[in-house]
Coordinates of C-alpha atoms in Angstrom, one line a residue:
M1 CA -3.6 -3.5 26.2
M2 CA -4.6 -1.6 23.1
K3 CA -8.1 -0.4 22.8
F4 CA -9.8 0.5 19.6
T5 CA -12.7 3.0 19.3
V6 CA -14.7 2.7 16.1
Y7 CA -16.6 5.5 14.4
S8 CA -18.5 4.6 11.3
L9 CA -19.0 6.3 8.0
L10 CA -22.2 5.0 6.5
L11 CA -22.7 4.8 2.8
I12 CA -25.8 3.9 0.8
F13 CA -25.3 3.3 -2.9
L14 CA -26.5 1.3 -5.9
L15 CA -24.3 -1.4 -7.2
S16 CA -25.0 -2.0 -10.8
C17 CA -22.8 -0.6 -13.7
N18 CA -26.0 -0.4 -15.7
S19 CA -28.1 1.6 -13.3
R20 CA -29.4 4.7 -15.0
E21 CA -28.9 6.8 -11.9
Q22 CA -26.5 6.3 -9.0
K23 CA -28.1 7.6 -5.8
L24 CA -25.8 8.1 -2.8
K25 CA -26.2 9.4 0.7
Q26 CA -23.7 9.6 3.4
V27 CA -23.8 10.1 7.2
A28 CA -20.5 10.7 9.0
T29 CA -19.1 11.7 12.3
D30 CA -16.4 14.4 12.6
E31 CA -14.4 12.2 14.9
W32 CA -11.5 9.8 14.0
G33 CA -11.4 6.4 15.5
I34 CA -8.1 5.9 17.2
A35 CA -5.8 2.9 17.2
K36 CA -2.8 3.3 19.4
D37 CA -0.9 2.2 22.4
S38 CA -1.8 4.9 24.9
A39 CA 1.7 5.4 26.0
F40 CA 3.3 6.0 22.6
S41 CA 2.9 7.8 19.4
G42 CA 2.9 6.1 16.0
S43 CA 2.7 6.2 12.3
C44 CA 2.9 4.2 9.0
P45 CA -0.3 2.0 9.5
N46 CA -0.9 -0.8 7.1
L47 CA -3.6 -3.4 6.7
F48 CA -3.7 -7.1 5.6
K49 CA -6.6 -9.2 4.9
G50 CA -6.1 -13.0 4.9
K51 CA -8.0 -15.5 2.7
D52 CA -9.8 -16.7 5.9
G53 CA -11.0 -13.1 6.5
I54 CA -8.7 -12.3 9.4
T55 CA -7.6 -8.6 9.3
V56 CA -4.3 -7.4 10.6
I57 CA -3.4 -3.7 11.3
S58 CA 0.3 -3.0 11.7
W59 CA 2.2 0.3 12.4
L60 CA 5.4 1.7 13.7
R61 CA 5.4 2.9 17.3
D62 CA 7.8 5.5 18.5
I63 CA 10.0 4.3 21.4
S64 CA 12.3 7.3 21.4
D65 CA 13.0 10.4 19.4
T66 CA 15.1 8.4 17.0
A67 CA 13.8 4.8 17.2
S68 CA 10.6 2.9 16.3
V69 CA 9.3 -0.6 16.6
L70 CA 6.9 -2.7 14.6
C71 CA 3.6 -3.5 16.2
Y72 CA 0.4 -5.3 15.0
A73 CA -3.0 -6.4 16.2
V74 CA -5.4 -9.0 14.8
S75 CA -9.1 -8.9 14.2
E76 CA -11.5 -11.7 13.2
N77 CA -14.5 -9.4 12.7
G78 CA -12.9 -6.4 11.1
T79 CA -13.8 -3.9 13.9
H80 CA -12.4 -5.1 17.2
F81 CA -8.7 -5.9 17.4
G82 CA -6.8 -7.8 20.0
S83 CA -3.9 -6.6 22.1
A84 CA -0.9 -5.0 20.4
I85 CA 2.0 -7.4 19.7
T86 CA 5.6 -6.0 19.3
V87 CA 7.8 -7.8 16.7
P88 CA 11.2 -8.5 18.5
G89 CA 14.2 -7.3 16.6
S90 CA 12.3 -4.5 14.8
D91 CA 13.7 -1.7 16.9
N92 CA 15.7 -0.5 13.9
A93 CA 12.5 0.3 11.9
Y94 CA 12.5 3.6 10.1
P95 CA 9.2 5.3 9.5
H96 CA 8.3 6.2 5.9
G97 CA 4.8 6.5 4.6
E98 CA 5.7 5.1 1.2
N99 CA 7.9 2.2 2.6
L100 CA 5.2 0.8 4.9
P101 CA 5.9 -2.1 7.2
R102 CA 3.8 -5.3 6.7
V103 CA 2.6 -8.1 8.9
I104 CA 0.8 -10.9 7.1
I105 CA -0.6 -14.3 8.1
A106 CA 0.2 -17.0 5.6
P107 CA -2.3 -19.7 4.8
N108 CA -0.2 -22.2 6.8
G109 CA -0.6 -20.0 9.9
K110 CA 2.9 -18.6 9.9
I111 CA 3.2 -14.8 10.5
L112 CA 5.6 -12.8 8.5
A113 CA 6.7 -9.3 9.6
A114 CA 8.8 -7.0 7.3
W115 CA 9.9 -3.4 7.7
G116 CA 12.3 -0.9 6.4
A117 CA 15.4 0.3 8.2
S118 CA 18.0 3.0 7.4
N119 CA 21.3 1.9 5.9
P120 CA 23.4 5.0 5.0
N121 CA 26.6 4.1 3.1
P122 CA 29.1 5.8 0.8
E123 CA 27.1 4.9 -2.2
N124 CA 23.9 6.5 -1.0
P125 CA 23.5 8.2 2.4
Y126 CA 19.7 7.8 2.1
S127 CA 19.6 4.1 1.4
G128 CA 17.9 1.5 3.5
L129 CA 17.4 -2.2 4.0
V130 CA 14.3 -4.4 4.3
Y131 CA 14.3 -6.8 7.2
Y132 CA 11.9 -9.7 7.9
S133 CA 11.1 -12.1 10.7
W134 CA 8.8 -15.1 11.0
S135 CA 6.7 -16.4 13.8
L136 CA 5.6 -20.1 13.7
D137 CA 3.6 -20.0 16.9
G138 CA 1.1 -17.1 16.6
G139 CA 3.4 -14.3 17.5
K140 CA 5.0 -15.8 20.7
N141 CA 8.4 -16.4 19.3
W142 CA 10.2 -14.9 16.2
T143 CA 13.1 -15.8 14.1
T144 CA 16.2 -13.6 14.0
R145 CA 15.7 -10.7 11.6
K146 CA 17.2 -11.0 8.1
T147 CA 17.6 -8.8 5.1
L148 CA 15.7 -9.6 1.9
S149 CA 18.9 -10.4 0.0
K150 CA 22.1 -12.2 1.2
D151 CA 24.1 -10.5 -1.6
T152 CA 26.5 -8.0 0.0
N153 CA 26.2 -5.8 -3.1
S154 CA 22.5 -5.2 -2.1
V155 CA 23.1 -2.1 0.0
D156 CA 19.7 -0.4 -0.7
Q157 CA 16.4 -2.3 -0.5
R158 CA 13.3 -0.2 -0.2
Y159 CA 9.6 0.3 -1.3
F160 CA 8.7 -3.4 -1.0
D161 CA 5.4 -5.2 -1.2
I162 CA 4.3 -8.7 -0.1
E163 CA 1.5 -11.0 -1.5
I164 CA 0.2 -14.5 -1.1
L165 CA 0.5 -16.4 -4.4
K166 CA -1.8 -18.9 -6.0
D167 CA 0.1 -21.8 -4.6
N168 CA -0.2 -20.3 -1.1
T169 CA 3.5 -19.4 -0.9
V170 CA 4.5 -15.8 -0.1
G171 CA 6.1 -13.5 -2.7
V172 CA 7.8 -10.2 -2.3
I173 CA 9.0 -7.4 -4.7
W174 CA 11.4 -4.5 -3.7
L175 CA 13.6 -1.9 -5.3
D176 CA 17.3 -2.8 -5.1
S177 CA 20.6 -1.0 -5.7
R178 CA 22.1 -3.9 -7.8
K179 CA 22.0 -2.9 -11.4
S180 CA 23.0 -4.3 -14.8
T181 CA 23.0 -0.8 -16.4
D182 CA 24.6 2.6 -15.7
K183 CA 21.2 4.3 -16.3
E184 CA 19.6 6.0 -13.4
G185 CA 17.2 4.2 -11.1
S186 CA 16.8 0.9 -9.1
T187 CA 16.2 -2.6 -10.1
L188 CA 12.8 -4.2 -9.3
Y189 CA 13.4 -7.7 -7.7
F190 CA 11.0 -10.5 -7.0
A191 CA 11.5 -13.5 -4.7
T192 CA 9.5 -16.1 -2.8
F193 CA 9.8 -17.7 0.6
D194 CA 10.5 -21.5 0.7
S195 CA 9.0 -24.1 3.1
N196 CA 11.7 -23.2 5.6
S197 CA 10.7 -19.5 5.4
E198 CA 13.9 -18.6 3.7
L199 CA 13.9 -16.2 0.7
E200 CA 14.8 -18.0 -2.5
N201 CA 14.8 -17.5 -6.3
E202 CA 15.4 -13.8 -6.2
K203 CA 15.4 -12.3 -9.7
P204 CA 15.3 -8.9 -11.4
V205 CA 11.9 -8.0 -13.0
D206 CA 12.8 -4.6 -14.5
I207 CA 15.6 -2.1 -14.5
S208 CA 15.7 1.7 -14.4
V209 CA 12.8 1.9 -11.9
C210 CA 12.1 5.1 -10.1
P211 CA 14.0 4.5 -6.8
C212 CA 11.6 6.3 -4.4
C213 CA 8.1 5.3 -5.0
R214 CA 5.9 2.6 -3.5
T215 CA 5.5 -0.7 -5.5
D216 CA 2.4 -2.9 -5.5
L217 CA 2.3 -6.7 -5.9
F218 CA -1.1 -8.2 -6.5
A219 CA -2.4 -11.7 -7.1
D220 CA -5.7 -11.7 -9.0
Q221 CA -8.6 -14.2 -8.6
Q222 CA -7.3 -16.3 -11.5
G223 CA -3.9 -16.6 -9.9
N224 CA -2.0 -14.2 -12.2
L225 CA 0.6 -12.0 -10.5
H226 CA 0.8 -8.3 -11.2
A227 CA 3.5 -5.8 -10.4
V228 CA 2.8 -2.1 -10.6
Y229 CA 5.5 0.6 -10.2
R230 CA 6.9 3.9 -11.5
K231 CA 9.5 3.4 -14.3
I232 CA 12.1 5.7 -15.7
I233 CA 11.4 5.8 -19.5
N234 CA 13.7 7.3 -22.0
D235 CA 16.0 8.5 -19.2
S236 CA 13.7 11.3 -18.1
I237 CA 10.0 10.3 -18.0
R238 CA 8.7 8.8 -14.7
D239 CA 5.4 7.1 -15.5
M240 CA 3.5 4.1 -14.0
V241 CA 3.9 0.7 -15.7
H242 CA 2.3 -2.8 -15.2
A243 CA 4.0 -6.2 -15.6
V244 CA 2.1 -9.5 -15.3
S245 CA 3.3 -13.0 -14.6
F246 CA 1.2 -16.1 -15.6
D247 CA 3.5 -18.6 -14.0
N248 CA 3.6 -17.6 -10.3
G249 CA 6.4 -15.1 -10.7
N250 CA 8.8 -17.3 -12.6
T251 CA 8.7 -14.9 -15.5
F252 CA 7.1 -11.5 -16.0
A253 CA 5.9 -10.0 -19.3
P254 CA 7.6 -6.8 -20.4
P255 CA 6.0 -3.9 -18.6
E256 CA 3.3 -1.8 -20.3
R257 CA 2.8 1.9 -19.5
I258 CA -0.6 2.4 -17.8
S259 CA -0.9 6.0 -19.1
P260 CA 1.3 8.2 -21.3
D261 CA 1.5 11.0 -18.8
N262 CA 5.1 11.8 -19.9
W263 CA 6.0 13.2 -16.6
V264 CA 9.6 14.6 -16.9
I265 CA 11.0 15.0 -13.4
N266 CA 14.6 14.8 -12.2
G267 CA 13.6 13.9 -8.6
C268 CA 11.7 11.7 -6.3
P269 CA 7.9 11.9 -6.4
H270 CA 7.5 9.6 -3.3
T271 CA 4.0 8.5 -4.3
G272 CA 3.4 5.1 -5.8
P273 CA 0.5 3.3 -7.5
A274 CA -2.2 0.8 -6.4
I275 CA -4.0 -2.0 -8.3
A276 CA -7.1 -4.0 -7.7
Q277 CA -9.6 -6.3 -9.5
T278 CA -13.2 -5.9 -10.2
P279 CA -15.6 -8.1 -12.2
E280 CA -14.8 -5.9 -15.2
G281 CA -11.0 -6.3 -15.0
L282 CA -8.1 -4.6 -13.4
S283 CA -8.1 -1.1 -12.0
F284 CA -5.2 1.3 -11.2
V285 CA -4.8 4.5 -9.4
W286 CA -1.7 6.7 -9.2
Y287 CA -0.3 10.2 -8.9
T288 CA 1.4 12.2 -11.7
S289 CA 2.3 15.8 -12.6
G290 CA 2.5 15.0 -16.3
N291 CA -0.1 16.7 -18.5
G292 CA -1.9 17.8 -15.3
S293 CA -1.4 17.0 -11.7
G294 CA -3.4 14.9 -9.3
V295 CA -4.6 11.3 -8.7
F296 CA -5.8 9.4 -11.7
Y297 CA -7.7 6.2 -12.4
A298 CA -7.6 3.8 -15.4
A299 CA -8.7 0.2 -16.1
S300 CA -7.7 -2.8 -18.2
K301 CA -10.0 -5.6 -19.4
D302 CA -7.2 -7.6 -20.9
N303 CA -4.7 -8.2 -18.1
G304 CA -2.7 -5.0 -18.9
K305 CA -2.3 -5.3 -22.7
T306 CA -4.4 -2.1 -23.1
F307 CA -5.7 0.5 -20.7
S308 CA -8.6 2.9 -20.6
K309 CA -7.9 6.7 -20.9
R310 CA -7.0 8.1 -17.5
D311 CA -9.8 9.8 -15.5
A312 CA -9.1 12.3 -12.7
V313 CA -9.9 11.2 -9.2
S314 CA -8.7 14.5 -7.7
S315 CA -7.1 17.2 -9.9
R316 CA -5.7 19.0 -6.8
P317 CA -1.8 19.1 -7.3
S318 CA -1.4 18.1 -3.6
A319 CA -3.5 14.9 -3.9
K320 CA -1.1 12.0 -3.5
H321 CA -0.6 8.5 -2.1
P322 CA -3.7 6.8 -3.5
Q323 CA -4.8 3.4 -2.4
L324 CA -7.6 1.2 -3.8
A325 CA -9.9 -1.6 -2.6
V326 CA -12.9 -3.4 -4.2
A327 CA -16.1 -4.6 -2.5
K328 CA -17.5 -8.1 -3.1
A329 CA -20.0 -6.7 -5.7
G330 CA -17.2 -4.8 -7.5
E331 CA -17.6 -1.3 -6.2
Q332 CA -14.2 0.5 -6.0
L333 CA -13.1 2.6 -3.1
I334 CA -10.2 5.0 -3.7
V335 CA -8.5 6.9 -0.8
W336 CA -5.7 9.5 -1.0
D337 CA -4.4 12.5 1.0
E338 CA -4.3 16.1 0.0
S339 CA -3.7 19.5 1.6
A340 CA -6.7 21.4 3.0
S341 CA -7.4 24.9 4.3
K342 CA -5.6 24.4 7.6
G343 CA -4.0 20.9 7.4
N344 CA -4.1 17.7 5.4
R345 CA -7.2 15.5 4.9
I346 CA -8.1 12.0 3.5
G347 CA -10.3 11.9 0.4
L348 CA -12.6 9.1 -0.6
E349 CA -14.1 8.3 -4.0
I350 CA -16.5 5.4 -4.8
R351 CA -16.7 4.1 -8.4
S352 CA -18.9 1.4 -9.9
P353 CA -17.3 -1.9 -11.1
C354 CA -17.0 -0.4 -14.5
G355 CA -15.3 2.8 -13.2
K356 CA -18.2 5.3 -13.2
K357 CA -17.9 7.9 -10.4
M358 CA -20.5 7.5 -7.7
L359 CA -19.3 9.6 -4.8
T360 CA -16.4 11.9 -3.9
T361 CA -16.1 13.0 -0.3
Y362 CA -13.7 13.3 2.6
L363 CA -13.1 11.1 5.6
T364 CA -11.4 13.7 7.7
D365 CA -12.0 17.4 8.1
S366 CA -9.8 20.3 6.8
T367 CA -8.4 21.3 10.1
G368 CA -6.6 18.1 11.0
Y369 CA -3.4 16.5 9.7
A370 CA -4.1 13.1 8.1
S371 CA -1.9 11.4 5.5
F372 CA -0.9 8.1 3.9
P373 CA -4.3 6.2 4.0
V374 CA -4.6 2.5 3.4
I375 CA -7.8 0.6 2.8
K376 CA -9.0 -3.0 3.0
P377 CA -12.4 -4.7 2.7
F378 CA -13.8 -6.9 5.4
G379 CA -17.1 -8.7 4.7
N380 CA -19.6 -5.8 3.9
Q381 CA -17.4 -3.1 5.2
F382 CA -14.0 -1.4 4.7
I383 CA -11.3 -0.2 7.1
V384 CA -9.3 2.9 6.3
A385 CA -6.3 3.5 8.4
F386 CA -4.0 6.6 8.3
S387 CA -1.4 8.6 10.2
G388 CA -2.5 11.9 11.7
K389 CA -2.9 14.4 14.5
K390 CA -5.7 16.7 15.5
Q391 CA -3.5 19.8 16.1
P392 CA -0.1 20.8 14.7
D393 CA 1.7 20.3 18.1
D394 CA 0.2 16.9 18.8
E395 CA 2.2 13.7 18.4
E396 CA 1.4 11.7 15.3
K397 CA -0.8 8.7 16.0
V398 CA -2.5 6.0 14.0
F399 CA -6.2 6.4 13.3
Y400 CA -8.8 4.5 11.4
K401 CA -12.4 4.7 10.2
I402 CA -14.9 1.9 9.4
I403 CA -16.9 2.4 6.1
K404 CA -20.1 0.3 6.1
P405 CA -22.6 -0.2 3.3
L406 CA -26.2 -0.3 4.3

């Protein structure tokens, strides 16, 4: 049975955008809460919060030097998780911090598990496929694993995201090798699952998308659907863009560039964007090395028609892999990883609903090795999970911290 030990980072902060002074105080332990099966190492944690408040943590557990399996655990209170459940048929899972596995609980109670697997082929020796499986009985039994597309020409499916849509169906986006152009990059696809849990209505959303960065699919409180990803612009620029759908994914508006970073790179950044919604509008975080390196923040009050000027979260060139979550009152919590004096650490920044910086700190010390953080709210607290190890020779494991406002 999996046991979770919780260590808290306590934060006191004012909530109003209009406050003349933002006072903050933090008290933190130096320890990391650990979430793992004691017999195995693991990586690639991810978090899901259902509309009923249930929180799911998922991760890939190493079962040999070359194989991993998808596991998950469920919490109804955001701090204490049940026993680890292994998804049958996921023993082909391939660990990748940007291509995180996902386990979600749909509003009808069905559980969907999805994960990436390696699929080397003559077209691309580094390509992969995304597999999924459903459980209709709370995780006791699972359907046979399937790939996202039945099209045999789809030989590379990666960097996917899953979201519950406004009609309570489940949608998914991913990067696909099928292209209608000879330009560099992948095609961003979108599809939904039908009442029989089969993927249907798959369609391209955009072409010439950077083939190696995480995507983000987000349903806002009004039911609009947003896709955020790194696009290849003018054959050489790799900047973040946003596309919105007002009809549940049937059509998407042409993408708009979030920030004119003009990052020219002939390579794979392997660091994608994140999106969230505050009472003020939409917020975005991403990494770029165009016109300065680091993690940046921008906002939009008109569903992505226009964006605020970018603002640095961390200007350290090593700061990457940002994620974003929003509290009930609108405070924004941004996490990322960056190199430290003797290892790699997780950063945390808190912003007001209107984007004003309130606190910048670190969740882990500079002597450990922590990376690829994810964050989700639960009631009046947040859960941050990440991969890490205390010493260089340790096995990589899954850790998390609880962040609780007072």
